[in-house]
Coordinates of C-alpha atoms and ligand atoms in Angstrom, one line a residue:
M1 CA -194.1 -19.1 14.3
F2 CA -197.5 -17.5 14.0
I3 CA -197.6 -14.0 12.6
E4 CA -200.9 -12.2 12.4
R5 CA -201.5 -11.1 8.9
K6 CA -204.5 -8.9 8.5
F7 CA -206.0 -6.9 5.6
P8 CA -205.3 -4.0 4.9
N9 CA -202.0 -3.9 6.8
T10 CA -201.1 -6.9 4.7
R11 CA -201.8 -6.5 1.0
L12 CA -199.7 -9.2 -0.8
R13 CA -200.5 -7.5 -4.1
R14 CA -198.3 -4.5 -3.1
L15 CA -195.2 -6.5 -4.2
R16 CA -196.8 -7.7 -7.4
R17 CA -197.4 -4.2 -8.9
N18 CA -194.8 -4.6 -11.7
T19 CA -192.2 -7.0 -12.9
N20 CA -189.3 -5.2 -11.4
L21 CA -190.9 -5.6 -7.9
I22 CA -191.8 -9.2 -8.6
D23 CA -188.2 -9.9 -9.7
L24 CA -186.8 -8.1 -6.7
V25 CA -188.6 -10.3 -4.2
S26 CA -188.4 -13.6 -6.2
E27 CA -187.4 -16.6 -4.1
T28 CA -186.2 -18.8 -6.9
N29 CA -183.9 -17.7 -9.7
L30 CA -182.8 -19.8 -12.6
S31 CA -179.6 -19.0 -14.4
S32 CA -177.5 -20.6 -17.2
N33 CA -175.2 -21.9 -14.5
D34 CA -177.9 -24.2 -13.3
L35 CA -178.4 -25.9 -16.6
I36 CA -176.8 -28.9 -18.2
Q37 CA -177.4 -29.9 -21.8
P38 CA -177.6 -33.6 -22.7
I39 CA -176.3 -34.4 -26.2
F40 CA -176.6 -37.5 -28.4
I41 CA -173.4 -38.5 -30.3
K42 CA -173.8 -41.1 -33.0
E43 CA -171.2 -43.7 -33.9
N44 CA -170.4 -44.3 -37.6
F45 CA -172.3 -41.2 -38.7
D46 CA -171.7 -37.8 -40.2
G47 CA -174.0 -34.9 -39.9
T48 CA -177.2 -34.4 -37.9
E49 CA -180.5 -36.2 -37.9
P50 CA -183.8 -35.5 -36.0
I51 CA -185.2 -37.8 -33.3
D52 CA -188.8 -38.4 -34.1
S53 CA -190.1 -38.5 -30.6
M54 CA -188.0 -35.5 -29.4
P55 CA -188.9 -32.3 -31.3
N56 CA -185.9 -30.0 -32.0
I57 CA -183.3 -32.5 -30.6
F58 CA -180.9 -34.3 -32.8
R59 CA -178.3 -37.1 -33.1
H60 CA -174.9 -35.7 -34.1
G61 CA -171.9 -37.2 -35.7
I62 CA -168.8 -36.2 -33.7
D63 CA -167.9 -33.2 -36.1
N64 CA -171.4 -31.8 -35.8
A65 CA -171.4 -32.5 -32.0
I66 CA -168.4 -30.1 -31.8
K67 CA -170.4 -27.4 -33.6
E68 CA -173.3 -28.1 -31.3
I69 CA -171.2 -27.7 -28.2
E70 CA -169.9 -24.4 -29.6
D71 CA -173.5 -23.2 -29.8
I72 CA -174.2 -24.6 -26.3
K73 CA -171.2 -22.6 -24.9
K74 CA -172.4 -19.5 -26.8
S75 CA -175.7 -19.8 -25.0
G76 CA -173.9 -19.5 -21.7
I77 CA -174.1 -23.1 -20.6
N78 CA -170.8 -24.7 -19.4
S79 CA -171.9 -28.3 -18.7
I80 CA -172.9 -31.1 -21.0
A81 CA -174.0 -34.7 -20.6
V82 CA -172.9 -37.0 -23.5
F83 CA -174.8 -40.0 -24.6
P84 CA -173.5 -42.4 -27.2
V85 CA -175.7 -43.8 -30.0
I86 CA -174.0 -47.1 -30.8
D87 CA -174.3 -48.8 -34.2
S88 CA -176.5 -51.8 -33.7
I89 CA -173.8 -54.1 -35.3
N90 CA -171.5 -53.2 -32.3
K91 CA -174.0 -54.2 -29.6
D92 CA -173.9 -57.5 -27.9
S93 CA -175.3 -59.2 -24.8
K94 CA -172.5 -58.1 -22.5
G95 CA -172.2 -54.5 -23.8
S96 CA -168.6 -55.3 -24.7
Q97 CA -167.9 -52.0 -26.3
A98 CA -168.4 -50.2 -23.0
V99 CA -165.1 -51.6 -21.7
D100 CA -163.0 -51.1 -24.9
A101 CA -160.6 -48.4 -23.9
N102 CA -160.6 -47.1 -27.5
N103 CA -164.3 -47.0 -27.9
F104 CA -166.5 -44.5 -29.6
I105 CA -167.5 -42.5 -26.5
S106 CA -164.0 -42.2 -25.1
N107 CA -162.6 -41.0 -28.4
S108 CA -165.5 -38.5 -28.6
I109 CA -164.8 -37.3 -25.0
N110 CA -161.2 -36.9 -25.9
T111 CA -162.0 -34.8 -29.0
I112 CA -164.5 -32.7 -27.1
K113 CA -162.1 -32.0 -24.2
K114 CA -159.3 -31.0 -26.5
Q115 CA -161.6 -28.4 -28.2
F116 CA -163.2 -27.3 -25.0
P117 CA -160.9 -28.0 -22.0
D118 CA -163.1 -26.0 -19.6
I119 CA -166.4 -27.6 -20.4
I120 CA -167.8 -29.7 -17.6
L121 CA -168.4 -33.1 -19.2
I122 CA -170.7 -35.7 -17.6
A123 CA -170.5 -39.3 -18.9
D124 CA -173.2 -41.8 -18.2
V125 CA -172.2 -45.2 -16.7
A126 CA -174.6 -48.0 -17.7
L127 CA -174.6 -50.7 -20.3
D128 CA -177.9 -50.0 -22.1
P129 CA -176.4 -48.1 -25.1
Y130 CA -174.2 -51.1 -25.7
T131 CA -176.3 -54.2 -25.0
D132 CA -178.5 -55.9 -27.7
H133 CA -181.2 -56.5 -25.1
G134 CA -181.3 -52.9 -23.9
H135 CA -180.8 -53.5 -20.2
D136 CA -178.3 -51.5 -18.1
G137 CA -176.4 -54.6 -17.0
V138 CA -175.6 -58.2 -17.9
I139 CA -178.2 -60.9 -17.8
I140 CA -177.4 -64.2 -15.9
N141 CA -180.2 -66.7 -15.3
D142 CA -182.8 -64.4 -16.8
Q143 CA -181.9 -61.6 -14.3
V144 CA -179.9 -58.4 -14.6
D145 CA -177.0 -59.6 -12.3
N146 CA -176.0 -56.9 -9.8
D147 CA -172.5 -58.0 -8.9
E148 CA -171.3 -59.1 -12.3
T149 CA -172.7 -55.9 -13.8
I150 CA -170.7 -53.8 -11.3
K151 CA -167.4 -55.4 -12.3
I152 CA -168.1 -54.2 -15.9
L153 CA -169.2 -50.7 -14.7
I154 CA -166.0 -50.3 -12.8
D155 CA -164.0 -50.8 -16.0
Q156 CA -166.4 -48.5 -17.9
S157 CA -165.9 -45.8 -15.3
L158 CA -162.1 -46.0 -15.4
I159 CA -162.2 -45.7 -19.2
L160 CA -164.5 -42.7 -19.1
A161 CA -162.3 -41.0 -16.4
S162 CA -159.2 -41.6 -18.4
A163 CA -160.8 -40.2 -21.5
G164 CA -161.3 -36.9 -19.5
A165 CA -164.9 -37.0 -18.2
D166 CA -165.2 -34.6 -15.3
M167 CA -168.1 -36.4 -13.8
I168 CA -169.0 -40.1 -14.0
A169 CA -172.7 -40.6 -13.7
P170 CA -173.8 -44.2 -12.9
S171 CA -177.4 -44.4 -14.1
D172 CA -177.7 -48.2 -13.8
M173 CA -179.2 -48.5 -10.2
M174 CA -177.1 -51.6 -9.2
D175 CA -176.7 -51.8 -5.5
G176 CA -173.2 -51.0 -4.2
R177 CA -171.8 -49.6 -7.4
I178 CA -171.0 -46.2 -6.1
G179 CA -168.7 -47.5 -3.4
L180 CA -166.8 -49.9 -5.7
I181 CA -166.5 -47.3 -8.5
R182 CA -165.2 -44.8 -6.0
K183 CA -162.6 -47.2 -4.7
A184 CA -161.4 -48.1 -8.2
L185 CA -161.1 -44.3 -9.1
E186 CA -159.1 -43.7 -5.9
D187 CA -156.9 -46.8 -6.5
N188 CA -156.2 -45.6 -10.0
N189 CA -155.4 -42.0 -9.0
Y190 CA -158.5 -40.4 -10.4
K191 CA -159.0 -38.6 -7.1
D192 CA -160.8 -35.6 -8.5
T193 CA -163.3 -37.4 -10.7
I194 CA -166.7 -36.4 -9.5
L195 CA -169.3 -39.1 -8.9
L196 CA -172.8 -37.9 -9.9
S197 CA -175.0 -40.7 -8.8
Y198 CA -178.4 -41.2 -10.4
A199 CA -179.4 -42.1 -6.8
A200 CA -183.2 -42.0 -7.1
K201 CA -184.0 -43.2 -10.5
Y202 CA -187.5 -44.3 -11.0
N203 CA -188.9 -47.0 -13.3
S204 CA -190.6 -44.4 -15.4
K205 CA -192.4 -44.4 -18.7
F206 CA -191.1 -40.9 -19.3
Y207 CA -187.8 -42.3 -20.6
G208 CA -189.5 -43.6 -23.8
P209 CA -188.1 -41.0 -26.3
F210 CA -184.6 -41.3 -24.9
R211 CA -184.7 -45.0 -25.6
D212 CA -185.8 -44.2 -29.2
A213 CA -182.9 -41.7 -29.4
V214 CA -180.2 -44.2 -28.4
G215 CA -181.9 -47.1 -30.2
S216 CA -182.5 -49.2 -27.1
S217 CA -186.3 -49.2 -27.1
S218 CA -186.8 -51.9 -29.8
N219 CA -184.1 -54.0 -28.1
L220 CA -185.8 -53.7 -24.7
G221 CA -189.2 -54.4 -26.2
K222 CA -191.7 -55.3 -23.5
S223 CA -189.0 -56.1 -21.0
S224 CA -189.0 -53.8 -17.9
K225 CA -186.3 -52.3 -15.7
S226 CA -188.4 -52.8 -12.6
S227 CA -185.9 -55.1 -10.9
Y228 CA -183.4 -52.3 -10.6
Q229 CA -185.1 -48.9 -11.1
M230 CA -187.3 -47.7 -8.2
S231 CA -191.0 -48.2 -7.9
L232 CA -192.7 -44.9 -8.6
K233 CA -194.9 -45.5 -5.5
N234 CA -192.0 -45.0 -3.1
K235 CA -190.6 -41.9 -1.5
E236 CA -188.8 -43.1 1.7
E237 CA -186.9 -45.6 -0.4
A238 CA -185.4 -42.7 -2.3
L239 CA -183.9 -41.4 0.9
H240 CA -182.5 -44.8 1.6
E241 CA -180.9 -44.9 -1.9
V242 CA -179.4 -41.4 -1.4
A243 CA -178.1 -42.2 2.1
M244 CA -176.4 -45.3 0.7
D245 CA -174.8 -43.4 -2.2
I246 CA -173.5 -40.6 0.0
N247 CA -172.0 -43.2 2.3
E248 CA -170.4 -44.9 -0.6
G249 CA -168.8 -41.7 -2.0
A250 CA -171.2 -39.8 -4.2
D251 CA -170.4 -36.1 -4.6
I252 CA -173.7 -35.2 -6.1
V253 CA -177.0 -37.1 -6.2
M254 CA -179.6 -36.9 -8.9
I255 CA -183.4 -37.5 -9.0
K256 CA -185.0 -38.6 -12.2
P257 CA -187.5 -37.9 -13.7
A258 CA -188.0 -34.3 -12.3
M259 CA -191.4 -32.7 -12.7
P260 CA -193.5 -35.7 -11.6
Y261 CA -191.1 -36.2 -8.7
L262 CA -190.8 -32.7 -7.2
D263 CA -191.7 -34.1 -3.8
I264 CA -188.7 -36.4 -4.0
I265 CA -186.3 -33.6 -5.0
H266 CA -187.6 -31.6 -2.1
A267 CA -187.3 -34.4 0.5
I268 CA -183.8 -35.2 -0.6
K269 CA -182.5 -31.6 -0.5
E270 CA -184.1 -31.0 2.9
N271 CA -182.8 -34.2 4.4
F272 CA -179.2 -34.4 3.1
K273 CA -178.3 -30.8 2.1
I274 CA -175.8 -31.9 -0.4
P275 CA -175.5 -30.9 -4.1
T276 CA -178.7 -32.3 -5.7
F277 CA -179.4 -32.4 -9.4
A278 CA -182.6 -33.3 -11.2
Y279 CA -183.1 -34.7 -14.7
Q280 CA -186.0 -33.4 -16.7
V281 CA -186.1 -36.5 -18.9
S282 CA -187.0 -37.0 -22.5
G283 CA -190.7 -37.6 -22.1
E284 CA -191.2 -34.6 -19.9
Y285 CA -189.4 -32.5 -22.6
S286 CA -191.2 -34.0 -25.5
M287 CA -194.6 -33.6 -24.0
L288 CA -194.1 -29.9 -23.4
K289 CA -192.3 -29.2 -26.6
L290 CA -194.9 -30.9 -28.8
A291 CA -197.7 -28.9 -27.1
I292 CA -195.6 -25.7 -27.6
N293 CA -194.9 -26.5 -31.2
E294 CA -198.6 -27.2 -31.8
G295 CA -199.5 -23.8 -30.3
W296 CA -201.5 -25.5 -27.5
L297 CA -199.2 -24.2 -24.7
D298 CA -197.3 -20.9 -24.5
S299 CA -193.5 -21.5 -24.9
D300 CA -193.0 -20.1 -21.3
V301 CA -194.2 -23.4 -19.9
M302 CA -190.7 -24.8 -20.5
L303 CA -189.2 -22.1 -18.2
E304 CA -192.0 -22.6 -15.7
S305 CA -191.2 -26.3 -15.6
L306 CA -187.5 -25.6 -14.9
I307 CA -188.2 -23.0 -12.2
S308 CA -190.6 -25.5 -10.5
I309 CA -187.7 -28.1 -10.4
K310 CA -185.3 -25.5 -9.0
R311 CA -187.9 -24.3 -6.4
A312 CA -188.4 -27.9 -5.3
G313 CA -184.7 -27.9 -4.3
A314 CA -182.6 -28.9 -7.3
D315 CA -179.2 -27.1 -7.6
A316 CA -178.8 -27.9 -11.3
I317 CA -181.0 -29.4 -13.9
L318 CA -180.3 -31.6 -16.9
S319 CA -182.8 -30.6 -19.6
Y320 CA -183.0 -31.0 -23.3
A321 CA -184.3 -27.4 -23.4
A322 CA -181.2 -26.1 -21.6
K323 CA -179.6 -24.3 -24.5
E324 CA -182.8 -22.8 -25.8
I325 CA -183.8 -21.5 -22.4
S326 CA -180.4 -20.2 -21.7
K327 CA -180.4 -18.3 -25.0
E328 CA -183.8 -16.9 -24.0
M329 CA -182.6 -15.8 -20.6
Q330 CA -179.6 -14.0 -22.2
N331 CA -181.7 -12.6 -25.0
I332 CA -179.5 -14.2 -27.7
Ligands
PBG401 C1 -179.6 -45.2 -19.3 C2 -180.3 -43.9 -19.2 C3 -181.6 -43.6 -19.4 C4 -181.8 -42.2 -19.3 C5 -180.5 -41.7 -19.0 N1 -179.6 -42.7 -18.9 C6 -182.7 -44.5 -19.9 C7 -183.2 -45.6 -19.1 O1 -182.8 -45.8 -17.9 O2 -183.9 -46.4 -19.7 C8 -183.1 -41.5 -19.6 C9 -183.0 -40.1 -19.9 C10 -184.2 -39.5 -20.6 O3 -185.3 -40.1 -20.7 O4 -184.0 -38.4 -21.0 N2 -179.3 -45.9 -18.2

């Protein structure tokens, strides 16, 4: 619809006279409810250690993870995504630990849910923390095998659901896994387990620091995930991926990375109008945080990045800066 806008009837600066006015007419508002904090929990480890390529982010032993989650809750955030850092002696070519019902991550989830029954806990489904080659699936004839991988991911999902994860988040990008995992959850009476699908996950170099954090980068070496993660040149394919995952039973879809893929977030929210999350990944975080720590960028760029992701259409955002931004927003 064409509306005639003419100066001086229209002076857009009238509504920018002070911050109260600016806030009153703001179209996008970010709150602690929109933020999810990822957290790295390390096997066979006590205490807390820094991650070189992720300023201000740490690997925690389970005891310290509990303290960290207390602090996350204090910041006003109620959702976390847990990522295991598995001892390299426990990794193998099949990622066997992923399907051991008594494994490190399920014990950790158990412990966390006992302490914090209300926290919304998201658990990743993929084999890369557990494989000695760093891929998300099993390799057969030099290829990450789709269907054999799904069989393992189903067992991994059931274990995570039984440990108490509220959301199961397949990040592996195998075709058809959402449908088969959904069926297994239903068959085993996990009717309320939420499937958060990493539906449009791009083959991005922005994951580098995460792979350092979980110790999969040296295992992966020069090998690429391009045979399962999406080509960064494609947008319509993302809609195709999302349509498939919704049909197969995803409750929420996720786009990843976030800031270089705002057009994808926007297109998916516009087209499907279902809960849509975005993951501001490790490389996005580290880039901004390093520049902030060096004094090259004002610290408000972090909030700006999150608001841009929300404005694009994300309902919630996984971000390593979640706790810090939430504290800032609540003046803690
Ligand atoms: C594993 C997984 C990755 C991330 C989340 N789950 C890495 C990858 O696909 O290589 C990346 C998160 C980040 O960079 O912060 N399947």
